[in-house]
PDB file of C-alpha atoms in Angstrom:
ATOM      1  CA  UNK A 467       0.000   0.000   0.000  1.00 52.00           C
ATOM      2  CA  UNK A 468       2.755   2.280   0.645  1.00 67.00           C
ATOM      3  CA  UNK A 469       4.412   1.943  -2.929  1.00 59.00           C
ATOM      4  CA  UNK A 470       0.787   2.939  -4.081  1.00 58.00           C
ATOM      5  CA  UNK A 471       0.847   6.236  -2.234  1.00 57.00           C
ATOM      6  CA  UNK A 472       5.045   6.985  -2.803  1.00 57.00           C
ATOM      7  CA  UNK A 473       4.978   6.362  -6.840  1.00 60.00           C
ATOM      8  CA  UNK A 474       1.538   5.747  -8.172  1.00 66.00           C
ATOM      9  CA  UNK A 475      -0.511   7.679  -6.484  1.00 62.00           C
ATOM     10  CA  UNK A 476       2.012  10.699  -6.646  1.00 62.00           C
ATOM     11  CA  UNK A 477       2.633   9.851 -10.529  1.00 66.00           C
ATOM     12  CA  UNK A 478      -1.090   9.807 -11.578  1.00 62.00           C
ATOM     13  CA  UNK A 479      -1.889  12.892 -10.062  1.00 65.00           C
ATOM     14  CA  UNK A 480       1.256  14.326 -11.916  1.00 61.00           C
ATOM     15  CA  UNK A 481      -0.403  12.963 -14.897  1.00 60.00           C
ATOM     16  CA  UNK A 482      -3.409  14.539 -14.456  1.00 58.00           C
ATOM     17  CA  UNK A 483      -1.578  17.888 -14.947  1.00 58.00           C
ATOM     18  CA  UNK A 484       0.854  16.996 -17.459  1.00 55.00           C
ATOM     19  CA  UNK A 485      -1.358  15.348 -19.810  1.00 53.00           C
ATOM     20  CA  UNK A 486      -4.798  17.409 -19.542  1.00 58.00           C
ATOM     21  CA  UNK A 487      -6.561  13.796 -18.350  1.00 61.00           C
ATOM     22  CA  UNK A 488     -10.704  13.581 -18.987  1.00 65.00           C
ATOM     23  CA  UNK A 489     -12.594  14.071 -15.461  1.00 70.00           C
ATOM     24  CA  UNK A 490     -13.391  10.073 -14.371  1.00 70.00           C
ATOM     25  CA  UNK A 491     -17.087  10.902 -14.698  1.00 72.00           C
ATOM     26  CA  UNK A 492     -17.721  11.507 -18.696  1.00 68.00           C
ATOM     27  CA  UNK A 493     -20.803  11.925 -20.655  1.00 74.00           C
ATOM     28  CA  UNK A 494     -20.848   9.813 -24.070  1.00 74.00           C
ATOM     29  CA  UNK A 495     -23.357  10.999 -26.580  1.00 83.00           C
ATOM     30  CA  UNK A 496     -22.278   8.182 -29.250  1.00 84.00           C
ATOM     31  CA  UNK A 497     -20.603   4.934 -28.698  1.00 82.00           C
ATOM     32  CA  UNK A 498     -18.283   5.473 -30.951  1.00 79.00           C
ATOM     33  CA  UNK A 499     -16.739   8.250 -28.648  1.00 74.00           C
ATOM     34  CA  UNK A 500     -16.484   5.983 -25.540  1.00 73.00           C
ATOM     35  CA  UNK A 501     -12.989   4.519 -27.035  1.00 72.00           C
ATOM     36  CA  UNK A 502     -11.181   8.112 -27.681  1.00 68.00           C
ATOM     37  CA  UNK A 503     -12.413   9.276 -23.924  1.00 66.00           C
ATOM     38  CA  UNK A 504      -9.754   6.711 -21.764  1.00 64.00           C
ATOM     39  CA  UNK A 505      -6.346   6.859 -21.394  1.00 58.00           C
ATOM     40  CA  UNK A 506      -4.546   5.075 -18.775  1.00 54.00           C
ATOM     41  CA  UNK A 507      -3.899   7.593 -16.409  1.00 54.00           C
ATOM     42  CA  UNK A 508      -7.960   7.935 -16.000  1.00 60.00           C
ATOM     43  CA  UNK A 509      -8.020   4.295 -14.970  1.00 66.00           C
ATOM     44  CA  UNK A 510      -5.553   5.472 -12.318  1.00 70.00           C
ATOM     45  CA  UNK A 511      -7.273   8.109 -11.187  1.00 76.00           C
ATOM     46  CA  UNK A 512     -10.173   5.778  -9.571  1.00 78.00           C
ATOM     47  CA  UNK A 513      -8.003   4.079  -6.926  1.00 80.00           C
ATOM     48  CA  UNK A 514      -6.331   7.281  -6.025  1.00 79.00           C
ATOM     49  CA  UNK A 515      -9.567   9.036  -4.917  1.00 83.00           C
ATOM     50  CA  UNK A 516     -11.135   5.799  -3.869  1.00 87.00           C
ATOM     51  CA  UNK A 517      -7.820   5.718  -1.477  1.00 86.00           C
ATOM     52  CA  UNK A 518      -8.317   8.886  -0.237  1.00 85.00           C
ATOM     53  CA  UNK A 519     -11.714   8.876   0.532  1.00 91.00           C
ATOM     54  CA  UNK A 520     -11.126   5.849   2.601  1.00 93.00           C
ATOM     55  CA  UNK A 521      -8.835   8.223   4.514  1.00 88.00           C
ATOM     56  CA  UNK A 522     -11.283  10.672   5.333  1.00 89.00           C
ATOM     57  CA  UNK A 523     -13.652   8.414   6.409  1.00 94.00           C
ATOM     58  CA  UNK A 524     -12.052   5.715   8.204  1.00 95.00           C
ATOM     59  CA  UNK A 525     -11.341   2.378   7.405  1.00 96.00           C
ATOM     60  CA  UNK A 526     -14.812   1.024   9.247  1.00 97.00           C
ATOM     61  CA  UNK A 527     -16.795   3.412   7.776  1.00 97.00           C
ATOM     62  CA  UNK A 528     -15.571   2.892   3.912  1.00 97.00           C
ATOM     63  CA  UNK A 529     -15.948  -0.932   4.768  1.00 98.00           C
ATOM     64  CA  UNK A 530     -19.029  -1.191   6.048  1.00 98.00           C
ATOM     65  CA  UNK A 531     -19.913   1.845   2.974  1.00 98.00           C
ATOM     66  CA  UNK A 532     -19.269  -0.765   0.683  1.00 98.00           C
ATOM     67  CA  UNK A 533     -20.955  -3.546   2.511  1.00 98.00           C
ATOM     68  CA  UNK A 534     -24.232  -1.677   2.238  1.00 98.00           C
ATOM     69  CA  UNK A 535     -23.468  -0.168  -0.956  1.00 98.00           C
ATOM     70  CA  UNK A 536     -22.855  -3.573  -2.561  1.00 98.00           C
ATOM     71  CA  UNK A 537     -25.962  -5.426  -0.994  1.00 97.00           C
ATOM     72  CA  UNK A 538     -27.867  -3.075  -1.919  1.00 97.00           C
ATOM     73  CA  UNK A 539     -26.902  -2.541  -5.882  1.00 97.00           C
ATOM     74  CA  UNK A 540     -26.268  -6.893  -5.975  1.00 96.00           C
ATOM     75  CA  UNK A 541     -28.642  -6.626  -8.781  1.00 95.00           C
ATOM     76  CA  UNK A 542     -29.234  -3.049 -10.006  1.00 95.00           C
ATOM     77  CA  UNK A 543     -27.483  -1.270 -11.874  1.00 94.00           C
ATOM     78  CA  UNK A 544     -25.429   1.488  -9.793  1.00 94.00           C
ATOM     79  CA  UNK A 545     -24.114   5.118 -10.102  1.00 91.00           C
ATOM     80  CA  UNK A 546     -21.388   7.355  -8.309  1.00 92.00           C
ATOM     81  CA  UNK A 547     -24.356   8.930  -6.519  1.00 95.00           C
ATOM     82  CA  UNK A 548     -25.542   5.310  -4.749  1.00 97.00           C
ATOM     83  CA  UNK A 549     -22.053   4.785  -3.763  1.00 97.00           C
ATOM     84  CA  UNK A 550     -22.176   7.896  -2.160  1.00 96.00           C
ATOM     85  CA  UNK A 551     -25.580   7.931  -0.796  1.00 97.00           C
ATOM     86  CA  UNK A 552     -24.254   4.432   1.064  1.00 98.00           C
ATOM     87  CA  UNK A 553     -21.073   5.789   2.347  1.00 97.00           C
ATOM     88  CA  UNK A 554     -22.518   8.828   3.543  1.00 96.00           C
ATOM     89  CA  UNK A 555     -25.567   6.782   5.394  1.00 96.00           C
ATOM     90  CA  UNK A 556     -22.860   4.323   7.370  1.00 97.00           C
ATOM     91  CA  UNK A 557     -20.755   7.968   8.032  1.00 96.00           C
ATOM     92  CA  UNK A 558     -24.262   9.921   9.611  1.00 94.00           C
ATOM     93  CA  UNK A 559     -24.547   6.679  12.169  1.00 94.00           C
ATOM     94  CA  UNK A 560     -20.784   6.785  12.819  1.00 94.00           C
ATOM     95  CA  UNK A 561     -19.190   8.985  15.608  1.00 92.00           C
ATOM     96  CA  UNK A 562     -16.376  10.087  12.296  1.00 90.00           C
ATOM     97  CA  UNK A 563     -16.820  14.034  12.876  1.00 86.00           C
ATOM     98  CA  UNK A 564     -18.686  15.325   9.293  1.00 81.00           C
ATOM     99  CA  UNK A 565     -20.960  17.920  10.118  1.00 75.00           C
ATOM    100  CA  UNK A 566     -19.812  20.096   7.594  1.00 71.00           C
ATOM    101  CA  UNK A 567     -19.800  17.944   4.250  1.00 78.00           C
ATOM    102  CA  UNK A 568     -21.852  15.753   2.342  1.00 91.00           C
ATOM    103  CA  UNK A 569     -19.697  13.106   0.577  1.00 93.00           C
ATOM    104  CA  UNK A 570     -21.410  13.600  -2.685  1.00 93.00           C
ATOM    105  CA  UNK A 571     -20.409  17.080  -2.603  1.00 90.00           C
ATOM    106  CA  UNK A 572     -17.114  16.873  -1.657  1.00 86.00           C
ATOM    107  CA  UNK A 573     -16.222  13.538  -4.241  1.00 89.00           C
ATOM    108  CA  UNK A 574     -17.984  15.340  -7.022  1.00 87.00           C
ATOM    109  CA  UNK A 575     -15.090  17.836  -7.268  1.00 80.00           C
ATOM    110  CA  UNK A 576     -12.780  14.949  -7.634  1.00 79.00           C
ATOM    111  CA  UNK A 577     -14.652  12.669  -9.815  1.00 80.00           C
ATOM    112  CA  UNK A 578     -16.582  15.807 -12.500  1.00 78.00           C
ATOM    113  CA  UNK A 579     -13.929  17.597 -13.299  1.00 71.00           C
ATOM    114  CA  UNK A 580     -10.205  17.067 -15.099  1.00 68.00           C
ATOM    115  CA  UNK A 581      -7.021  17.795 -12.735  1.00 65.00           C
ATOM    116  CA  UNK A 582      -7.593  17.849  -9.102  1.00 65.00           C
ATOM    117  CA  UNK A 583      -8.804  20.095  -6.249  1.00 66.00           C
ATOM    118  CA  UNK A 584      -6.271  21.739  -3.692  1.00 72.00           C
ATOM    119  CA  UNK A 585      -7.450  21.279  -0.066  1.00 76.00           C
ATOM    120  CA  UNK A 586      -6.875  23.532   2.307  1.00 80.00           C
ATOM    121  CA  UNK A 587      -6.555  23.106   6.242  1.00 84.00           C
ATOM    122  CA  UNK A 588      -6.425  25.833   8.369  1.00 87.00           C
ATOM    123  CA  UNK A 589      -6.551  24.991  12.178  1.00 87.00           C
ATOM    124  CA  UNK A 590      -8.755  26.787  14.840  1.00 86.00           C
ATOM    125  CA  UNK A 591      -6.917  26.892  17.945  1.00 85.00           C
ATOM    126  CA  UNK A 592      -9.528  28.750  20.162  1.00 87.00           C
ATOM    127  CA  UNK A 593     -12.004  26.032  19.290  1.00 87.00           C
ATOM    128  CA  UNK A 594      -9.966  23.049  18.389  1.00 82.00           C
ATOM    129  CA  UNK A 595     -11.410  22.306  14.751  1.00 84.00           C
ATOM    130  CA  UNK A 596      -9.992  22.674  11.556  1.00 82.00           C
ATOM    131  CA  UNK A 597     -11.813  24.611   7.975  1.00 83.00           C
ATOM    132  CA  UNK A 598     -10.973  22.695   5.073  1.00 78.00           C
ATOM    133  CA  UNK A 599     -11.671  24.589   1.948  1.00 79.00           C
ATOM    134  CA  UNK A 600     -10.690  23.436  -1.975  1.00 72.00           C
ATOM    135  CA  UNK A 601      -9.905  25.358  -4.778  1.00 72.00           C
ATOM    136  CA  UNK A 602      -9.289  23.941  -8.440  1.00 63.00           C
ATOM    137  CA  UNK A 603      -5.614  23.155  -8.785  1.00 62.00           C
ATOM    138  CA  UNK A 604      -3.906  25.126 -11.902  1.00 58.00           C
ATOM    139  CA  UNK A 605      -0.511  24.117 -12.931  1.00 57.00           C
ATOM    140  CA  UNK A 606       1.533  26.991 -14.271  1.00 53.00           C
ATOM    141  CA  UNK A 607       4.171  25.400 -16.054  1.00 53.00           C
ATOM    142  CA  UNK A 608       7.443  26.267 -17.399  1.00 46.00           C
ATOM    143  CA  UNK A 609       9.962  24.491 -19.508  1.00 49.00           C
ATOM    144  CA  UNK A 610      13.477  24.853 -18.655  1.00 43.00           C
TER     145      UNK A 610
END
């Protein structure tokens, strides 16, 4: 898991960047498009985010997420949104501090859009909590 977060994780967000990847979530209005759309580095994008959001979360939480998410899609047909919905359902029962976000909102950002946000974290020493604010990334890049 380590490896995953030192080079691959690191390299596909560089990636994203670099090569002006799709966002992971595309509409397709012909299926001859659906082909042109993918490039590797959007396949790596999935586990990157997934990995993170397991972060924020906790381990329990994106566990027993999935547990509910997957019993209750077993045979449906699924979207980002009922992944979220089930996440977000196990995180309201859990004592995982969230007040502040929805989890659709919050992956949305990662999964609807090309690059990646920057998140902020600015501590609150008087109260002992933390504001965590995003902006869209933009690279400004120069060749040596």
């Amino acid at each position: 898991m380590e490896y995953f977060v030192v080079h691959d994780q690191r390299t596909i967000l560089h990636k994203d960047i670099d090569m002006n990847v799709n966002s992971i979530i595309l509409e397709v209005n012909r299926p001859e498009e659906i082909k042109s759309l993918f490039f590797d580095s959007s396949y790596g994008k999935a586990p990157a985010i997934v990995r993170m959001l397991q972060h924020i979360i906790t381990d329990e939480v994106f566990r027993n997420g999935l547990i509910k998410y997957l019993h209750t899609q077993q045979f449906s047909l699924a979207t980002s949104d009922d992944l979220w919905n089930a996440l977000q359902a196990v995180l309201d029962k859990s004592d995982v501090p969230h007040n502040v976000y929805r989890l659709k909102e919050v992956m949305d950002t990662w999964i609807k859009q090309s690059d990646f946000p920057i998140v902020h974290v600015t501590p609150k020493k008087a109260t002992n909590e933390i504001i965590l604010t995003q902006e869209h990334f933009v690279c400004v890049c120069f060749e040596k």
